[in-house]
mmCIF file of C-alpha atoms in Angstrom:
data_model
loop_
_atom_site.group_PDB
_atom_site.id
_atom_site.type_symbol
_atom_site.label_atom_id
_atom_site.label_comp_id
_atom_site.label_asym_id
_atom_site.label_seq_id
_atom_site.Cartn_x
_atom_site.Cartn_y
_atom_site.Cartn_z
ATOM 1 C CA MET N 728 -0.229 27.470 60.630
ATOM 2 C CA LYS N 729 -0.196 31.232 60.091
ATOM 3 C CA LYS N 730 -2.855 32.660 57.802
ATOM 4 C CA ILE N 731 -1.743 33.729 54.348
ATOM 5 C CA LYS N 732 -1.539 37.508 53.994
ATOM 6 C CA LEU N 733 -3.195 37.838 50.612
ATOM 7 C CA LEU N 734 -3.646 41.002 48.552
ATOM 8 C CA LEU N 735 -6.065 41.052 45.612
ATOM 9 C CA VAL N 736 -5.540 43.799 43.010
ATOM 10 C CA ASP N 737 -8.063 44.394 40.228
ATOM 11 C CA ASP N 738 -9.874 47.461 38.913
ATOM 12 C CA GLU N 739 -13.034 45.411 38.287
ATOM 13 C CA GLU N 740 -14.548 46.034 41.722
ATOM 14 C CA ASN N 741 -17.447 43.567 41.461
ATOM 15 C CA PHE N 742 -15.136 40.803 40.272
ATOM 16 C CA VAL N 743 -12.452 41.277 42.920
ATOM 17 C CA ASN N 744 -14.967 41.721 45.756
ATOM 18 C CA THR N 745 -16.712 38.499 44.728
ATOM 19 C CA LEU N 746 -13.350 36.736 44.502
ATOM 20 C CA SER N 747 -12.476 37.966 47.984
ATOM 21 C CA GLU N 748 -15.775 36.659 49.379
ATOM 22 C CA ARG N 749 -15.299 33.270 47.725
ATOM 23 C CA LEU N 750 -11.796 32.963 49.168
ATOM 24 C CA LYS N 751 -13.043 34.030 52.602
ATOM 25 C CA MET N 752 -15.630 31.207 52.470
ATOM 26 C CA ARG N 753 -12.627 28.869 51.993
ATOM 27 C CA ASP N 754 -10.959 30.335 55.102
ATOM 28 C CA VAL N 755 -8.523 32.537 53.164
ATOM 29 C CA PRO N 756 -9.257 36.186 53.935
ATOM 30 C CA SER N 757 -7.747 38.880 51.750
ATOM 31 C CA LYS N 758 -7.256 42.591 51.442
ATOM 32 C CA VAL N 759 -8.665 44.148 48.270
ATOM 33 C CA VAL N 760 -7.443 47.185 46.346
ATOM 34 C CA TYR N 761 -8.618 48.525 42.999
ATOM 35 C CA SER N 762 -5.546 50.036 41.332
ATOM 36 C CA GLY N 763 -1.828 49.679 40.900
ATOM 37 C CA GLU N 764 -1.236 52.783 42.998
ATOM 38 C CA GLU N 765 -3.313 51.381 45.858
ATOM 39 C CA ALA N 766 -1.452 48.077 45.582
ATOM 40 C CA LEU N 767 1.952 49.728 45.946
ATOM 41 C CA ASP N 768 0.717 51.764 48.932
ATOM 42 C CA ALA N 769 -0.791 48.674 50.566
ATOM 43 C CA ILE N 770 2.440 46.713 50.131
ATOM 44 C CA LYS N 771 4.485 49.537 51.681
ATOM 45 C CA SER N 772 2.301 49.600 54.794
ATOM 46 C CA ASP N 773 1.673 45.854 55.239
ATOM 47 C CA VAL N 774 3.708 43.451 53.094
ATOM 48 C CA PRO N 775 1.601 40.483 51.941
ATOM 49 C CA ASP N 776 2.812 36.944 51.379
ATOM 50 C CA VAL N 777 1.014 36.603 48.036
ATOM 51 C CA VAL N 778 -0.493 39.113 45.609
ATOM 52 C CA VAL N 779 -3.104 38.167 42.998
ATOM 53 C CA LEU N 780 -2.662 40.874 40.373
ATOM 54 C CA ASP N 781 -4.579 41.956 37.282
ATOM 55 C CA LEU N 782 -2.496 43.260 34.376
ATOM 56 C CA ARG N 783 -4.719 45.785 32.642
ATOM 57 C CA MET N 784 -5.648 48.633 34.954
ATOM 58 C CA PRO N 785 -5.751 52.405 34.484
ATOM 59 C CA GLY N 786 -2.794 54.330 35.855
ATOM 60 C CA ILE N 787 -0.042 51.997 37.007
ATOM 61 C CA ASP N 788 -0.722 48.690 35.257
ATOM 62 C CA GLY N 789 -0.081 45.244 36.668
ATOM 63 C CA MET N 790 3.207 44.730 34.833
ATOM 64 C CA GLU N 791 4.638 47.886 36.434
ATOM 65 C CA VAL N 792 3.350 46.804 39.854
ATOM 66 C CA LEU N 793 5.057 43.438 39.306
ATOM 67 C CA ARG N 794 8.361 45.162 38.419
ATOM 68 C CA LYS N 795 8.274 47.447 41.443
ATOM 69 C CA VAL N 796 7.256 44.783 43.937
ATOM 70 C CA ARG N 797 9.936 42.361 42.737
ATOM 71 C CA GLN N 798 12.538 45.129 43.220
ATOM 72 C CA THR N 799 11.406 46.217 46.677
ATOM 73 C CA ASN N 800 9.964 42.969 48.107
ATOM 74 C CA PRO N 801 11.385 40.016 46.160
ATOM 75 C CA ASP N 802 10.022 37.476 48.651
ATOM 76 C CA VAL N 803 6.399 38.444 47.859
ATOM 77 C CA ARG N 804 4.893 35.877 45.493
ATOM 78 C CA ILE N 805 2.848 37.388 42.665
ATOM 79 C CA VAL N 806 0.149 35.483 40.819
ATOM 80 C CA ILE N 807 -1.137 37.148 37.662
ATOM 81 C CA LEU N 808 -4.883 36.837 37.021
ATOM 82 C CA THR N 809 -5.941 38.627 33.857
ATOM 83 C CA GLY N 810 -8.677 38.580 31.282
ATOM 84 C CA HIS N 811 -6.660 40.466 28.693
ATOM 85 C CA GLY N 812 -3.304 38.726 28.698
ATOM 86 C CA THR N 813 -1.390 37.408 25.732
ATOM 87 C CA GLU N 814 1.410 34.878 25.433
ATOM 88 C CA VAL N 815 3.815 37.822 25.186
ATOM 89 C CA ASN N 816 2.399 39.224 28.460
ATOM 90 C CA GLU N 817 2.777 35.819 30.085
ATOM 91 C CA GLU N 818 6.422 35.525 28.980
ATOM 92 C CA GLU N 819 7.214 39.037 30.221
ATOM 93 C CA ALA N 820 5.485 38.444 33.569
ATOM 94 C CA LYS N 821 7.432 35.242 34.130
ATOM 95 C CA LYS N 822 10.721 36.946 33.195
ATOM 96 C CA LEU N 823 9.905 39.636 35.757
ATOM 97 C CA GLY N 824 9.369 36.984 38.416
ATOM 98 C CA ALA N 825 5.657 36.237 38.502
ATOM 99 C CA PHE N 826 5.025 33.007 40.395
ATOM 100 C CA HIS N 827 2.176 31.941 38.101
ATOM 101 C CA TYR N 828 -0.006 33.318 35.312
ATOM 102 C CA HIS N 829 -3.743 32.581 35.146
ATOM 103 C CA LYS N 830 -6.221 33.770 32.563
ATOM 104 C CA LYS N 831 -9.778 34.689 33.585
ATOM 105 C CA PRO N 832 -11.994 32.897 34.097
ATOM 106 C CA VAL N 833 -10.202 30.510 36.445
ATOM 107 C CA GLU N 834 -11.764 27.994 38.797
ATOM 108 C CA ILE N 835 -11.620 29.293 42.359
ATOM 109 C CA ASP N 836 -10.060 26.070 43.651
ATOM 110 C CA GLU N 837 -7.345 26.216 40.975
ATOM 111 C CA LEU N 838 -6.515 29.803 41.938
ATOM 112 C CA LEU N 839 -6.568 28.926 45.630
ATOM 113 C CA GLY N 840 -4.213 26.009 44.971
ATOM 114 C CA THR N 841 -1.786 28.369 43.236
ATOM 115 C CA VAL N 842 -1.969 30.862 46.119
ATOM 116 C CA LYS N 843 -1.284 28.121 48.676
ATOM 117 C CA LYS N 844 1.599 26.742 46.604
ATOM 118 C CA ALA N 845 3.119 30.229 46.331
ATOM 119 C CA TYR N 846 2.799 30.694 50.092
ATOM 120 C CA ARG N 847 4.387 27.296 50.813
ATOM 121 C CA GLU N 848 7.318 28.136 48.536
ATOM 122 C CA LYS N 849 7.840 31.439 50.334
ATOM 123 C CA LEU N 850 7.801 29.698 53.725
ATOM 124 C CA GLU N 851 10.207 26.996 52.551
ATOM 125 C CA ASP N 852 12.708 29.561 51.241
ATOM 126 C CA THR N 853 12.520 31.467 54.518
ATOM 127 C CA MET N 854 13.003 28.320 56.626
ATOM 128 C CA VAL N 855 15.966 27.120 54.581
ATOM 129 C CA ALA N 856 17.594 30.562 54.806
ATOM 130 C CA ALA N 857 16.982 30.628 58.576
ATOM 131 C CA THR N 858 18.618 27.215 58.943
ATOM 132 C CA PHE N 859 21.719 28.413 57.097
ATOM 133 C CA ALA N 860 21.828 31.611 59.162
ATOM 134 C CA GLN N 861 21.462 29.652 62.394
ATOM 135 C CA ALA N 862 24.445 27.532 61.353
ATOM 136 C CA GLY N 863 26.453 30.701 60.770
ATOM 137 C CA ALA N 864 26.342 30.504 56.979
ATOM 138 C CA PHE N 865 25.049 34.040 56.545
ATOM 139 C CA LYS N 866 26.188 34.505 52.952
ATOM 140 C CA GLU N 867 24.434 31.300 51.896
ATOM 141 C CA ALA N 868 21.290 32.372 53.781
ATOM 142 C CA GLN N 869 21.296 35.717 51.984
ATOM 143 C CA ASP N 870 21.894 33.986 48.638
ATOM 144 C CA ILE N 871 18.764 31.868 49.189
ATOM 145 C CA LEU N 872 16.692 34.935 49.958
ATOM 146 C CA ASP N 873 18.181 36.804 46.964
ATOM 147 C CA GLU N 874 17.354 33.994 44.501
ATOM 148 C CA ASP N 875 13.905 35.511 44.020
ATOM 149 C CA LYS N 876 15.248 38.894 42.904
#
């Protein structure tokens, strides 16, 4: 099975670097960036399968990153991981298309389970769309891919 292309976005450098190391020890390597701007640049150059995204960051915050990524790359699954979120933030993130919303601190295995579930869902959508396209049902294939927009 292909490795998950995972992007971690958090301005707390020690936290996100430690998270990256802990995921790597579980055979899930990741790319790390420290701002919303860096996240958008990273996604333009190498689209990940899953993004773990903090909400509160200087400059472009996580909610704006979520909006932009869902518009430009709707098949990317975004998992929110924040220490400052509220129920209102959670509702807004889900309306914008976040796959899941975790509050810090979260158990590493719980977060990893969410990342793997998000990746599986992305693969399943892609395979179903490919099956429809192969059968000549191109509109239906596109509809499946557009469901995430």
